[in-house]
PDB file of C-alpha atoms in Angstrom:
ATOM      1  CA  GLY A  15       0.000   0.000   0.000  1.00 82.00           C
ATOM      2  CA  ILE A  16       0.895   3.640  -0.144  1.00 85.00           C
ATOM      3  CA  GLN A  17       3.531   4.899   2.314  1.00 91.00           C
ATOM      4  CA  VAL A  18       3.415   8.345   3.912  1.00 95.00           C
ATOM      5  CA  GLU A  19       6.478   9.690   5.701  1.00 97.00           C
ATOM      6  CA  GLN A  20       6.597  12.910   7.681  1.00 98.00           C
ATOM      7  CA  SER A  21       9.609  14.815   8.892  1.00 98.00           C
ATOM      8  CA  PRO A  22      10.823  15.895  11.310  1.00 98.00           C
ATOM      9  CA  PRO A  23       9.135  13.687  13.906  1.00 97.00           C
ATOM     10  CA  ASP A  24       9.603  16.331  16.621  1.00 97.00           C
ATOM     11  CA  LEU A  25      10.213  20.059  16.472  1.00 97.00           C
ATOM     12  CA  ILE A  26      10.707  22.628  19.215  1.00 97.00           C
ATOM     13  CA  LEU A  27      10.456  26.296  18.286  1.00 96.00           C
ATOM     14  CA  GLN A  28      10.764  29.579  20.058  1.00 97.00           C
ATOM     15  CA  GLU A  29       7.677  31.746  19.645  1.00 98.00           C
ATOM     16  CA  GLY A  30       8.005  33.857  16.514  1.00 98.00           C
ATOM     17  CA  ALA A  31      10.173  31.387  14.609  1.00 98.00           C
ATOM     18  CA  ASN A  32       9.316  29.877  11.223  1.00 97.00           C
ATOM     19  CA  SER A  33       9.240  26.173  10.332  1.00 97.00           C
ATOM     20  CA  THR A  34       8.744  23.782   7.441  1.00 98.00           C
ATOM     21  CA  LEU A  35       7.170  20.345   7.789  1.00 98.00           C
ATOM     22  CA  ARG A  36       7.543  17.792   5.036  1.00 98.00           C
ATOM     23  CA  CYS A  37       5.370  14.924   3.803  1.00 98.00           C
ATOM     24  CA  ASN A  38       6.634  12.357   1.289  1.00 97.00           C
ATOM     25  CA  PHE A  39       4.325   9.788  -0.300  1.00 94.00           C
ATOM     26  CA  SER A  40       5.122   6.736  -2.354  1.00 90.00           C
ATOM     27  CA  ASP A  41       2.459   6.824  -5.084  1.00 88.00           C
ATOM     28  CA  SER A  42       0.290   9.193  -7.084  1.00 86.00           C
ATOM     29  CA  VAL A  43      -2.558  10.489  -4.962  1.00 85.00           C
ATOM     30  CA  ASN A  44      -6.034  11.844  -5.517  1.00 83.00           C
ATOM     31  CA  ASN A  45      -6.188  13.945  -2.390  1.00 89.00           C
ATOM     32  CA  LEU A  46      -3.810  15.319   0.232  1.00 94.00           C
ATOM     33  CA  GLN A  47      -4.862  16.971   3.446  1.00 96.00           C
ATOM     34  CA  TRP A  48      -2.931  18.619   6.290  1.00 98.00           C
ATOM     35  CA  PHE A  49      -4.408  18.511   9.774  1.00 98.00           C
ATOM     36  CA  HIS A  50      -3.525  19.978  13.151  1.00 98.00           C
ATOM     37  CA  GLN A  51      -4.464  17.782  16.110  1.00 97.00           C
ATOM     38  CA  ASN A  52      -4.868  20.002  19.124  1.00 91.00           C
ATOM     39  CA  PRO A  53      -4.151  18.920  22.715  1.00 87.00           C
ATOM     40  CA  TRP A  54      -7.806  17.864  23.094  1.00 88.00           C
ATOM     41  CA  GLY A  55      -7.481  15.449  20.190  1.00 91.00           C
ATOM     42  CA  GLN A  56      -9.569  17.329  17.631  1.00 93.00           C
ATOM     43  CA  LEU A  57      -8.302  17.066  14.052  1.00 96.00           C
ATOM     44  CA  ILE A  58      -8.551  20.503  12.492  1.00 96.00           C
ATOM     45  CA  ASN A  59      -8.478  20.839   8.720  1.00 96.00           C
ATOM     46  CA  LEU A  60      -5.655  23.074   7.570  1.00 98.00           C
ATOM     47  CA  PHE A  61      -5.429  22.452   3.830  1.00 97.00           C
ATOM     48  CA  TYR A  62      -6.965  20.314   1.134  1.00 94.00           C
ATOM     49  CA  ILE A  63      -4.136  20.448  -1.398  1.00 95.00           C
ATOM     50  CA  PRO A  64      -3.669  17.619  -3.917  1.00 91.00           C
ATOM     51  CA  SER A  65      -1.450  19.986  -5.940  1.00 93.00           C
ATOM     52  CA  GLY A  66      -0.299  23.589  -6.053  1.00 96.00           C
ATOM     53  CA  THR A  67       0.083  26.195  -3.329  1.00 98.00           C
ATOM     54  CA  LYS A  68      -2.400  27.608  -0.840  1.00 97.00           C
ATOM     55  CA  GLN A  69      -2.098  30.150   1.965  1.00 98.00           C
ATOM     56  CA  ASN A  70      -4.221  30.787   5.020  1.00 97.00           C
ATOM     57  CA  GLY A  71      -2.914  33.482   7.337  1.00 97.00           C
ATOM     58  CA  ARG A  72       0.419  32.423   8.814  1.00 98.00           C
ATOM     59  CA  LEU A  73       0.166  28.985   7.250  1.00 98.00           C
ATOM     60  CA  SER A  74       0.829  27.950   3.690  1.00 98.00           C
ATOM     61  CA  ALA A  75       1.222  24.635   1.913  1.00 98.00           C
ATOM     62  CA  THR A  76       2.692  23.425  -1.338  1.00 98.00           C
ATOM     63  CA  THR A  77       2.193  20.026  -2.967  1.00 97.00           C
ATOM     64  CA  VAL A  78       4.364  18.905  -5.879  1.00 96.00           C
ATOM     65  CA  ALA A  79       2.393  15.899  -7.022  1.00 92.00           C
ATOM     66  CA  THR A  80       4.855  14.852  -9.739  1.00 92.00           C
ATOM     67  CA  GLU A  81       7.642  14.605  -7.137  1.00 95.00           C
ATOM     68  CA  ARG A  82       5.363  13.112  -4.454  1.00 95.00           C
ATOM     69  CA  TYR A  83       5.861  15.535  -1.609  1.00 97.00           C
ATOM     70  CA  SER A  84       4.074  18.301   0.227  1.00 98.00           C
ATOM     71  CA  LEU A  85       5.368  21.047   2.522  1.00 98.00           C
ATOM     72  CA  LEU A  86       3.586  22.912   5.298  1.00 98.00           C
ATOM     73  CA  TYR A  87       5.030  26.290   6.254  1.00 98.00           C
ATOM     74  CA  ILE A  88       4.319  27.903   9.602  1.00 98.00           C
ATOM     75  CA  SER A  89       5.476  31.485   9.984  1.00 97.00           C
ATOM     76  CA  SER A  90       5.731  33.582  13.151  1.00 98.00           C
ATOM     77  CA  SER A  91       4.796  30.584  15.281  1.00 97.00           C
ATOM     78  CA  GLN A  92       2.614  30.996  18.359  1.00 97.00           C
ATOM     79  CA  THR A  93       2.176  28.772  21.401  1.00 96.00           C
ATOM     80  CA  THR A  94      -1.301  27.874  20.131  1.00 95.00           C
ATOM     81  CA  ASP A  95       0.355  26.229  17.112  1.00 96.00           C
ATOM     82  CA  SER A  96       1.596  23.454  19.403  1.00 96.00           C
ATOM     83  CA  GLY A  97       0.234  19.993  18.750  1.00 96.00           C
ATOM     84  CA  VAL A  98       0.623  17.257  16.173  1.00 98.00           C
ATOM     85  CA  TYR A  99       0.554  17.939  12.451  1.00 98.00           C
ATOM     86  CA  PHE A 100      -0.606  15.140  10.198  1.00 98.00           C
ATOM     87  CA  CYS A 101      -0.394  14.714   6.474  1.00 98.00           C
ATOM     88  CA  ALA A 102      -2.916  12.293   4.947  1.00 97.00           C
ATOM     89  CA  VAL A 103      -3.358  11.059   1.398  1.00 94.00           C
ATOM     90  CA  ASP A 104      -5.872   8.944  -0.471  1.00 87.00           C
ATOM     91  CA  LEU A 105      -6.126   7.052  -3.717  1.00 74.00           C
ATOM     92  CA  LEU A 106      -9.403   7.266  -5.570  1.00 67.00           C
ATOM     93  CA  GLU A 107      -9.383   3.560  -6.270  1.00 65.00           C
ATOM     94  CA  TYR A 108      -9.302   2.866  -2.550  1.00 64.00           C
ATOM     95  CA  GLY A 109     -12.578   4.697  -1.982  1.00 67.00           C
ATOM     96  CA  ASN A 110     -10.984   7.878  -0.695  1.00 77.00           C
ATOM     97  CA  LYS A 111      -9.932   6.414   2.653  1.00 88.00           C
ATOM     98  CA  LEU A 112      -7.123   8.498   4.082  1.00 93.00           C
ATOM     99  CA  VAL A 113      -3.702   7.062   4.871  1.00 94.00           C
ATOM    100  CA  PHE A 114      -1.981   9.125   7.541  1.00 96.00           C
ATOM    101  CA  GLY A 115       1.646   9.761   8.233  1.00 97.00           C
ATOM    102  CA  ALA A 116       3.016   9.334  11.752  1.00 96.00           C
ATOM    103  CA  GLY A 117       2.827  13.084  12.372  1.00 97.00           C
ATOM    104  CA  THR A 118       5.155  15.861  13.463  1.00 98.00           C
ATOM    105  CA  ILE A 119       4.951  16.894  17.117  1.00 97.00           C
ATOM    106  CA  LEU A 120       5.422  20.658  17.342  1.00 97.00           C
ATOM    107  CA  ARG A 121       6.128  22.478  20.598  1.00 97.00           C
ATOM    108  CA  VAL A 122       6.255  26.264  20.555  1.00 97.00           C
ATOM    109  CA  LYS A 123       7.825  27.853  23.623  1.00 97.00           C
ATOM    110  CA  SER A 124       7.091  31.377  24.808  1.00 94.00           C
TER     111      SER A 124
ATOM    112  CA  GLY B  12     -22.875  25.012  10.386  1.00 58.00           C
ATOM    113  CA  ALA B  13     -22.612  22.056  12.711  1.00 85.00           C
ATOM    114  CA  GLY B  14     -19.634  19.810  12.321  1.00 95.00           C
ATOM    115  CA  VAL B  15     -19.291  16.078  12.844  1.00 97.00           C
ATOM    116  CA  SER B  16     -20.385  15.045  16.315  1.00 97.00           C
ATOM    117  CA  GLN B  17     -19.610  11.869  18.228  1.00 98.00           C
ATOM    118  CA  SER B  18     -20.910  10.362  21.417  1.00 98.00           C
ATOM    119  CA  PRO B  19     -19.974   9.451  24.006  1.00 98.00           C
ATOM    120  CA  ARG B  20     -16.734  11.431  24.196  1.00 97.00           C
ATOM    121  CA  TYR B  21     -15.300   9.010  26.738  1.00 97.00           C
ATOM    122  CA  LYS B  22     -16.174   5.401  27.422  1.00 98.00           C
ATOM    123  CA  VAL B  23     -14.736   3.020  29.990  1.00 98.00           C
ATOM    124  CA  ALA B  24     -15.634  -0.615  29.499  1.00 98.00           C
ATOM    125  CA  LYS B  25     -14.698  -3.723  31.355  1.00 98.00           C
ATOM    126  CA  ARG B  26     -13.084  -6.420  29.286  1.00 98.00           C
ATOM    127  CA  GLY B  27     -15.766  -8.528  27.662  1.00 98.00           C
ATOM    128  CA  GLN B  28     -18.429  -5.825  27.557  1.00 98.00           C
ATOM    129  CA  ASP B  29     -20.046  -4.629  24.329  1.00 98.00           C
ATOM    130  CA  VAL B  30     -19.868  -0.930  23.396  1.00 98.00           C
ATOM    131  CA  ALA B  31     -21.612   1.244  20.811  1.00 98.00           C
ATOM    132  CA  LEU B  32     -20.136   4.480  19.499  1.00 98.00           C
ATOM    133  CA  ARG B  33     -22.253   6.995  17.616  1.00 98.00           C
ATOM    134  CA  CYS B  34     -21.367   9.398  14.800  1.00 98.00           C
ATOM    135  CA  ASP B  35     -23.524  12.209  13.391  1.00 98.00           C
ATOM    136  CA  PRO B  36     -21.978  13.416  10.126  1.00 97.00           C
ATOM    137  CA  ILE B  37     -22.295  16.859   8.615  1.00 95.00           C
ATOM    138  CA  SER B  38     -25.775  17.217   7.130  1.00 93.00           C
ATOM    139  CA  GLY B  39     -25.822  16.218   3.470  1.00 90.00           C
ATOM    140  CA  HIS B  40     -22.487  14.435   3.533  1.00 92.00           C
ATOM    141  CA  VAL B  41     -22.741  11.207   1.593  1.00 91.00           C
ATOM    142  CA  SER B  42     -19.509   9.528   2.660  1.00 92.00           C
ATOM    143  CA  LEU B  43     -18.732   8.473   6.218  1.00 95.00           C
ATOM    144  CA  PHE B  44     -15.504   6.964   7.538  1.00 95.00           C
ATOM    145  CA  TRP B  45     -14.400   5.415  10.829  1.00 98.00           C
ATOM    146  CA  TYR B  46     -10.758   5.525  11.937  1.00 98.00           C
ATOM    147  CA  GLN B  47      -8.935   4.178  14.988  1.00 98.00           C
ATOM    148  CA  GLN B  48      -6.118   6.161  16.578  1.00 98.00           C
ATOM    149  CA  ALA B  49      -3.795   4.440  19.036  1.00 96.00           C
ATOM    150  CA  LEU B  50      -1.768   6.552  21.447  1.00 93.00           C
ATOM    151  CA  GLY B  51       1.087   8.341  19.708  1.00 91.00           C
ATOM    152  CA  GLN B  52       0.109   7.214  16.217  1.00 94.00           C
ATOM    153  CA  GLY B  53      -1.791   8.555  13.248  1.00 96.00           C
ATOM    154  CA  PRO B  54      -5.389   7.493  12.631  1.00 97.00           C
ATOM    155  CA  GLU B  55      -5.911   4.228  10.757  1.00 97.00           C
ATOM    156  CA  PHE B  56      -8.847   3.431   8.490  1.00 96.00           C
ATOM    157  CA  LEU B  57     -11.519   1.028   9.719  1.00 97.00           C
ATOM    158  CA  THR B  58     -14.517   1.245   7.393  1.00 96.00           C
ATOM    159  CA  TYR B  59     -16.304   3.418   4.819  1.00 93.00           C
ATOM    160  CA  PHE B  60     -19.955   4.071   3.925  1.00 94.00           C
ATOM    161  CA  GLN B  61     -21.459   5.759   0.914  1.00 91.00           C
ATOM    162  CA  ASN B  62     -25.003   6.574   1.988  1.00 93.00           C
ATOM    163  CA  GLU B  63     -26.212   3.380   3.719  1.00 95.00           C
ATOM    164  CA  ALA B  64     -23.920   1.046   1.779  1.00 94.00           C
ATOM    165  CA  GLN B  65     -20.779  -0.185   3.516  1.00 95.00           C
ATOM    166  CA  LEU B  66     -18.343  -0.204   0.614  1.00 91.00           C
ATOM    167  CA  ASP B  67     -15.122  -1.012   2.436  1.00 92.00           C
ATOM    168  CA  LYS B  68     -14.616  -2.728   5.781  1.00 94.00           C
ATOM    169  CA  SER B  69     -11.086  -3.915   5.119  1.00 93.00           C
ATOM    170  CA  GLY B  70      -9.692  -2.060   8.136  1.00 95.00           C
ATOM    171  CA  LEU B  71     -11.893  -3.653  10.792  1.00 97.00           C
ATOM    172  CA  PRO B  72      -9.418  -5.572  12.986  1.00 96.00           C
ATOM    173  CA  SER B  73     -11.672  -8.511  13.842  1.00 95.00           C
ATOM    174  CA  ASP B  74     -15.197  -9.850  13.541  1.00 96.00           C
ATOM    175  CA  ARG B  75     -15.897  -8.292  16.942  1.00 98.00           C
ATOM    176  CA  PHE B  76     -16.115  -4.930  15.154  1.00 98.00           C
ATOM    177  CA  PHE B  77     -19.315  -4.062  13.331  1.00 97.00           C
ATOM    178  CA  ALA B  78     -20.521  -0.782  11.809  1.00 98.00           C
ATOM    179  CA  GLU B  79     -23.837   0.293  10.374  1.00 98.00           C
ATOM    180  CA  ARG B  80     -25.494   3.331   8.814  1.00 97.00           C
ATOM    181  CA  PRO B  81     -29.045   2.136   8.170  1.00 96.00           C
ATOM    182  CA  GLU B  82     -30.596   5.378   6.921  1.00 94.00           C
ATOM    183  CA  GLY B  83     -27.532   6.894   5.317  1.00 92.00           C
ATOM    184  CA  SER B  84     -27.015   9.471   8.057  1.00 95.00           C
ATOM    185  CA  VAL B  85     -26.081   8.518  11.634  1.00 98.00           C
ATOM    186  CA  SER B  86     -23.598   5.664  11.991  1.00 98.00           C
ATOM    187  CA  THR B  87     -22.837   3.334  14.887  1.00 98.00           C
ATOM    188  CA  LEU B  88     -19.606   1.439  15.451  1.00 98.00           C
ATOM    189  CA  LYS B  89     -20.138  -1.548  17.719  1.00 98.00           C
ATOM    190  CA  ILE B  90     -17.409  -3.536  19.419  1.00 98.00           C
ATOM    191  CA  GLN B  91     -18.384  -6.839  20.977  1.00 98.00           C
ATOM    192  CA  ARG B  92     -16.539  -8.541  23.821  1.00 98.00           C
ATOM    193  CA  THR B  93     -14.058  -5.685  24.179  1.00 98.00           C
ATOM    194  CA  GLN B  94     -10.389  -6.468  24.720  1.00 98.00           C
ATOM    195  CA  GLN B  95      -7.636  -4.290  26.162  1.00 97.00           C
ATOM    196  CA  GLU B  96      -6.093  -3.855  22.726  1.00 96.00           C
ATOM    197  CA  ASP B  97      -9.312  -2.110  21.636  1.00 98.00           C
ATOM    198  CA  SER B  98      -8.386   0.876  23.843  1.00 97.00           C
ATOM    199  CA  ALA B  99      -7.958   3.799  21.448  1.00 97.00           C
ATOM    200  CA  VAL B 100      -9.624   6.930  20.153  1.00 97.00           C
ATOM    201  CA  TYR B 101     -12.279   6.203  17.529  1.00 98.00           C
ATOM    202  CA  LEU B 102     -12.695   8.987  15.001  1.00 98.00           C
ATOM    203  CA  CYS B 103     -15.520   9.531  12.553  1.00 98.00           C
ATOM    204  CA  ALA B 104     -15.202  11.646   9.408  1.00 96.00           C
ATOM    205  CA  SER B 105     -17.572  12.677   6.655  1.00 95.00           C
ATOM    206  CA  SER B 106     -17.188  14.128   3.193  1.00 92.00           C
ATOM    207  CA  LEU B 107     -19.414  15.472   0.439  1.00 86.00           C
ATOM    208  CA  ARG B 108     -18.997  13.059  -2.459  1.00 71.00           C
ATOM    209  CA  GLY B 109     -20.363  13.742  -5.906  1.00 57.00           C
ATOM    210  CA  THR B 110     -17.966  16.553  -6.713  1.00 57.00           C
ATOM    211  CA  ASP B 111     -14.260  16.507  -7.427  1.00 62.00           C
ATOM    212  CA  ILE B 112     -13.498  17.515  -3.863  1.00 67.00           C
ATOM    213  CA  TYR B 113     -13.298  14.763  -1.237  1.00 79.00           C
ATOM    214  CA  GLU B 114     -12.149  16.741   1.774  1.00 90.00           C
ATOM    215  CA  GLN B 115     -12.861  14.846   4.987  1.00 93.00           C
ATOM    216  CA  TYR B 116     -13.975  16.538   8.205  1.00 95.00           C
ATOM    217  CA  PHE B 117     -13.444  14.822  11.532  1.00 97.00           C
ATOM    218  CA  GLY B 118     -15.428  14.634  14.730  1.00 97.00           C
ATOM    219  CA  PRO B 119     -13.875  15.033  18.201  1.00 96.00           C
ATOM    220  CA  GLY B 120     -13.552  11.284  18.683  1.00 97.00           C
ATOM    221  CA  THR B 121     -14.572   8.788  21.363  1.00 98.00           C
ATOM    222  CA  ARG B 122     -11.806   7.735  23.738  1.00 97.00           C
ATOM    223  CA  LEU B 123     -12.389   4.086  24.663  1.00 98.00           C
ATOM    224  CA  THR B 124     -10.573   2.591  27.625  1.00 98.00           C
ATOM    225  CA  VAL B 125     -10.964  -1.118  28.265  1.00 98.00           C
ATOM    226  CA  THR B 126     -10.014  -2.195  31.788  1.00 97.00           C
TER     227      THR B 126
END
């Protein structure tokens, strides 16, 4: 099946710093989503981005489908950005079920 | 509008008990998914419905797990004779199929602890 690898596994930032999270996947995908799982366990949709670039406030994401990777950029980080960031992909022929990476644990210190 | 809701939020069961977990998807969403998230890991697929039809149950770990969506809206995930290894967070997601966009939206999850 498709493999999804995220890096780095852990990241500690000082408030105000910028960061880049990476997601590599092993096959062509129909859909790619980035999520933030907050300390209460809720998965919050950040981006639906099977290809191209999108921006939402301090966050932006780029997916290069032909090279099978996606990047999530966080600028001017805040303590509320702490949590786990997941990348998830699906293949249309698998009924759109999402396959998740292991996540990146982000801690932002004040 | 209202998001995906799940109940109960927390469930403690003694080993061997049966449990039922409920999911209310976003109104109008055709597709519904169940995922299981073990501590420190990403969610893993369990099963998928399109309307009332269960199209994929390849992720259900054993025949003790059963899911239904009889009217194409609310879904119930049932676990019979719970075991300690069933302890996890169970997440429900829904999406609006029928367009080219298949973005999934998740509920808050049910944390199941089997003692």
